[in-house]
Every structure is written in C-alpha cells, then in structure tokens.
C-alpha cells in the first residue's frame, strides 16, 4: 500500500512575495521557490514541512475564522511549543492568542499573518501534565 510522505497547505494571499517575506521573518520558513512573472506562487519550508502561497484576488482571501468562530487556516504540531512561542514572539509575529493549555489535551498558541489567517501551533500534553 502506498504511503503519504508529506503535505503542503495552500493559502491564498494578496501579495505572494510580501507574505513569503513575513513567513520568513516571523515564523522562520525558508522560501524554496517563487514561480511566475510577476510572482504568483511560492513554496516555503521549515523543518521538513511545506506551506504554499498562491496569489488570489482580494475577495478570495477569506480567513476561516470569518466563517467559523476561532477556526484556524493552518495548524502545525510541534515538539516544543513553549520554545516556539518564545521564538515567534521574539521575531515579531502577531500573537492571535496566547500560549494556553486546551481541554482537548494540547498546549497551543496562535498567530495571525498579513492576510488575517490564523496559524496555530500545538503540542500534545503528556498525561502527567
């Protein structure tokens, strides 16, 4: 049976180059490649994970939370959410909600990007937490 080996969420953005720069500076992603002239697509990566950005008209850029309260556009599982929180805060990321322990057993926080998307980062808490 074939196995999935990765995934890449795609976000529709107003300005691919500007969004990619913010993801580099505020979250530590690296731009793997830009595509098109003018740029209409980018592939970013951090720690073996990918995120894609695609140019879209203003009306197409609609964060999930505008339709479903408190809903993220992308959720990343991490191995040290406290350290990542400190890192991203230090990088100037716009914190959407502070580091907290959720009733579903995850310690998490969220940021908001230039297009208003909520990006969350969570770590499963051990049963002894």
PDB file of C-alpha atoms in Angstrom:
ATOM      1  CA  UNK A   1       0.000   0.000   0.000  1.00  0.00           C
ATOM      2  CA  UNK A   2       1.288   3.472  -0.872  1.00  0.00           C
ATOM      3  CA  UNK A   3       2.134   5.840   1.995  1.00  0.00           C
ATOM      4  CA  UNK A   4       1.653   9.576   2.210  1.00  0.00           C
ATOM      5  CA  UNK A   5       5.050  11.215   2.652  1.00  0.00           C
ATOM      6  CA  UNK A   6       4.146  14.857   3.206  1.00  0.00           C
ATOM      7  CA  UNK A   7       1.607  17.569   2.726  1.00  0.00           C
ATOM      8  CA  UNK A   8       1.539  21.264   1.935  1.00  0.00           C
ATOM      9  CA  UNK A   9      -1.336  23.509   2.950  1.00  0.00           C
ATOM     10  CA  UNK A  10      -2.012  26.270   0.423  1.00  0.00           C
ATOM     11  CA  UNK A  11      -3.009  29.783   1.465  1.00  0.00           C
ATOM     12  CA  UNK A  12      -4.481  32.303  -0.950  1.00  0.00           C
ATOM     13  CA  UNK A  13      -2.709  35.632  -0.416  1.00  0.00           C
ATOM     14  CA  UNK A  14      -2.877  39.192  -1.751  1.00  0.00           C
ATOM     15  CA  UNK A  15       0.888  39.520  -2.337  1.00  0.00           C
ATOM     16  CA  UNK A  16       2.998  36.358  -2.567  1.00  0.00           C
ATOM     17  CA  UNK A  17       6.413  37.991  -2.131  1.00  0.00           C
ATOM     18  CA  UNK A  18       5.311  40.126   0.821  1.00  0.00           C
ATOM     19  CA  UNK A  19       3.580  37.162   2.503  1.00  0.00           C
ATOM     20  CA  UNK A  20       6.630  34.926   1.955  1.00  0.00           C
ATOM     21  CA  UNK A  21       8.902  37.559   3.481  1.00  0.00           C
ATOM     22  CA  UNK A  22       6.662  37.761   6.561  1.00  0.00           C
ATOM     23  CA  UNK A  23       6.660  33.962   6.921  1.00  0.00           C
ATOM     24  CA  UNK A  24      10.465  34.007   6.706  1.00  0.00           C
ATOM     25  CA  UNK A  25      10.930  36.821   9.207  1.00  0.00           C
ATOM     26  CA  UNK A  26       8.176  35.982  11.685  1.00  0.00           C
ATOM     27  CA  UNK A  27       7.969  32.177  11.572  1.00  0.00           C
ATOM     28  CA  UNK A  28      11.360  31.080  10.249  1.00  0.00           C
ATOM     29  CA  UNK A  29      10.199  29.495   6.999  1.00  0.00           C
ATOM     30  CA  UNK A  30      12.616  29.475   4.059  1.00  0.00           C
ATOM     31  CA  UNK A  31      11.451  30.199   0.537  1.00  0.00           C
ATOM     32  CA  UNK A  32      12.119  27.110  -1.534  1.00  0.00           C
ATOM     33  CA  UNK A  33      10.978  28.721  -4.761  1.00  0.00           C
ATOM     34  CA  UNK A  34       8.958  31.521  -6.322  1.00  0.00           C
ATOM     35  CA  UNK A  35       7.025  30.963  -9.536  1.00  0.00           C
ATOM     36  CA  UNK A  36       5.683  33.259 -12.238  1.00  0.00           C
ATOM     37  CA  UNK A  37       6.385  36.741 -13.507  1.00  0.00           C
ATOM     38  CA  UNK A  38       5.004  38.565 -11.672  1.00  0.00           C
ATOM     39  CA  UNK A  39       5.266  36.134  -8.767  1.00  0.00           C
ATOM     40  CA  UNK A  40       2.017  34.245  -8.265  1.00  0.00           C
ATOM     41  CA  UNK A  41       3.122  31.186  -6.252  1.00  0.00           C
ATOM     42  CA  UNK A  42       5.706  30.256  -3.620  1.00  0.00           C
ATOM     43  CA  UNK A  43       6.724  27.140  -1.763  1.00  0.00           C
ATOM     44  CA  UNK A  44       8.035  27.633   1.767  1.00  0.00           C
ATOM     45  CA  UNK A  45       9.549  25.104   4.152  1.00  0.00           C
ATOM     46  CA  UNK A  46      10.609  24.722   7.733  1.00  0.00           C
ATOM     47  CA  UNK A  47      11.767  21.552   9.479  1.00  0.00           C
ATOM     48  CA  UNK A  48      10.739  19.354   6.548  1.00  0.00           C
ATOM     49  CA  UNK A  49       7.208  20.799   6.388  1.00  0.00           C
ATOM     50  CA  UNK A  50       5.881  22.838   3.499  1.00  0.00           C
ATOM     51  CA  UNK A  51       3.455  25.704   3.101  1.00  0.00           C
ATOM     52  CA  UNK A  52       2.403  27.092  -0.271  1.00  0.00           C
ATOM     53  CA  UNK A  53       1.228  30.614  -1.062  1.00  0.00           C
ATOM     54  CA  UNK A  54      -0.868  31.410  -4.125  1.00  0.00           C
ATOM     55  CA  UNK A  55      -1.802  34.846  -5.423  1.00  0.00           C
ATOM     56  CA  UNK A  56      -5.549  35.494  -5.348  1.00  0.00           C
ATOM     57  CA  UNK A  57      -7.898  38.436  -5.774  1.00  0.00           C
ATOM     58  CA  UNK A  58      -8.762  40.345  -2.600  1.00  0.00           C
ATOM     59  CA  UNK A  59     -12.260  38.844  -2.348  1.00  0.00           C
ATOM     60  CA  UNK A  60     -10.850  35.291  -2.373  1.00  0.00           C
ATOM     61  CA  UNK A  61      -8.638  35.894   0.670  1.00  0.00           C
ATOM     62  CA  UNK A  62     -11.020  34.959   3.481  1.00  0.00           C
ATOM     63  CA  UNK A  63      -9.693  33.544   6.758  1.00  0.00           C
ATOM     64  CA  UNK A  64     -11.619  30.569   8.153  1.00  0.00           C
ATOM     65  CA  UNK A  65     -12.469  32.444  11.379  1.00  0.00           C
ATOM     66  CA  UNK A  66     -14.689  34.750   9.331  1.00  0.00           C
ATOM     67  CA  UNK A  67     -16.919  31.733   8.645  1.00  0.00           C
ATOM     68  CA  UNK A  68     -16.372  29.555  11.736  1.00  0.00           C
ATOM     69  CA  UNK A  69     -15.544  31.238  15.045  1.00  0.00           C
ATOM     70  CA  UNK A  70     -11.993  30.620  16.293  1.00  0.00           C
ATOM     71  CA  UNK A  71     -11.101  28.378  13.325  1.00  0.00           C
ATOM     72  CA  UNK A  72      -7.515  28.214  12.083  1.00  0.00           C
ATOM     73  CA  UNK A  73      -6.369  28.091   8.481  1.00  0.00           C
ATOM     74  CA  UNK A  74      -3.305  26.008   9.291  1.00  0.00           C
ATOM     75  CA  UNK A  75      -2.386  24.030  12.401  1.00  0.00           C
ATOM     76  CA  UNK A  76       1.171  22.795  12.972  1.00  0.00           C
ATOM     77  CA  UNK A  77       2.074  20.157  15.551  1.00  0.00           C
ATOM     78  CA  UNK A  78       5.421  20.916  17.193  1.00  0.00           C
ATOM     79  CA  UNK A  79       7.713  19.220  19.703  1.00  0.00           C
ATOM     80  CA  UNK A  80       8.338  22.249  21.962  1.00  0.00           C
ATOM     81  CA  UNK A  81       5.502  24.756  21.803  1.00  0.00           C
ATOM     82  CA  UNK A  82       6.896  26.900  24.627  1.00  0.00           C
ATOM     83  CA  UNK A  83      10.213  27.403  22.827  1.00  0.00           C
ATOM     84  CA  UNK A  84       8.426  28.119  19.539  1.00  0.00           C
ATOM     85  CA  UNK A  85       6.154  30.645  21.248  1.00  0.00           C
ATOM     86  CA  UNK A  86       9.213  32.487  22.607  1.00  0.00           C
ATOM     87  CA  UNK A  87      10.899  32.328  19.190  1.00  0.00           C
ATOM     88  CA  UNK A  88       7.941  33.673  17.221  1.00  0.00           C
ATOM     89  CA  UNK A  89       7.165  36.362  19.770  1.00  0.00           C
ATOM     90  CA  UNK A  90      10.811  37.439  19.542  1.00  0.00           C
ATOM     91  CA  UNK A  91      10.546  37.513  15.732  1.00  0.00           C
ATOM     92  CA  UNK A  92       7.627  39.944  15.996  1.00  0.00           C
ATOM     93  CA  UNK A  93       4.839  37.580  14.922  1.00  0.00           C
ATOM     94  CA  UNK A  94       1.358  38.936  15.665  1.00  0.00           C
ATOM     95  CA  UNK A  95       0.119  36.721  18.502  1.00  0.00           C
ATOM     96  CA  UNK A  96      -3.551  35.932  17.927  1.00  0.00           C
ATOM     97  CA  UNK A  97      -3.992  34.028  21.185  1.00  0.00           C
ATOM     98  CA  UNK A  98      -1.511  33.403  23.935  1.00  0.00           C
ATOM     99  CA  UNK A  99       0.060  30.112  24.918  1.00  0.00           C
ATOM    100  CA  UNK A 100      -2.546  28.057  26.781  1.00  0.00           C
ATOM    101  CA  UNK A 101      -3.497  24.532  27.787  1.00  0.00           C
ATOM    102  CA  UNK A 102      -6.629  23.411  25.970  1.00  0.00           C
ATOM    103  CA  UNK A 103      -9.209  20.980  27.394  1.00  0.00           C
ATOM    104  CA  UNK A 104      -8.507  18.643  24.464  1.00  0.00           C
ATOM    105  CA  UNK A 105      -5.000  17.935  25.802  1.00  0.00           C
ATOM    106  CA  UNK A 106      -2.954  20.296  23.668  1.00  0.00           C
ATOM    107  CA  UNK A 107      -0.782  23.228  24.711  1.00  0.00           C
ATOM    108  CA  UNK A 108      -1.042  25.760  21.910  1.00  0.00           C
ATOM    109  CA  UNK A 109      -0.960  29.339  20.698  1.00  0.00           C
ATOM    110  CA  UNK A 110      -1.875  31.115  17.517  1.00  0.00           C
ATOM    111  CA  UNK A 111      -0.610  33.919  15.336  1.00  0.00           C
ATOM    112  CA  UNK A 112      -2.245  35.938  12.582  1.00  0.00           C
ATOM    113  CA  UNK A 113      -0.474  36.564   9.287  1.00  0.00           C
ATOM    114  CA  UNK A 114      -0.615  39.571   6.930  1.00  0.00           C
ATOM    115  CA  UNK A 115      -3.766  38.284   5.230  1.00  0.00           C
ATOM    116  CA  UNK A 116      -5.591  37.685   8.510  1.00  0.00           C
ATOM    117  CA  UNK A 117      -5.149  33.914   8.520  1.00  0.00           C
ATOM    118  CA  UNK A 118      -4.900  32.261  11.914  1.00  0.00           C
ATOM    119  CA  UNK A 119      -1.970  29.877  12.128  1.00  0.00           C
ATOM    120  CA  UNK A 120      -1.812  27.711  15.261  1.00  0.00           C
ATOM    121  CA  UNK A 121       0.957  25.663  16.818  1.00  0.00           C
ATOM    122  CA  UNK A 122       0.249  22.885  19.295  1.00  0.00           C
ATOM    123  CA  UNK A 123       1.954  20.207  21.337  1.00  0.00           C
ATOM    124  CA  UNK A 124       0.146  17.241  22.818  1.00  0.00           C
ATOM    125  CA  UNK A 125       0.486  17.384  26.596  1.00  0.00           C
ATOM    126  CA  UNK A 126       1.650  14.305  28.432  1.00  0.00           C
ATOM    127  CA  UNK A 127      -0.933  12.599  30.629  1.00  0.00           C
ATOM    128  CA  UNK A 128       1.010  13.801  33.680  1.00  0.00           C
ATOM    129  CA  UNK A 129       0.577  17.491  32.699  1.00  0.00           C
TER     130      UNK A 129
END
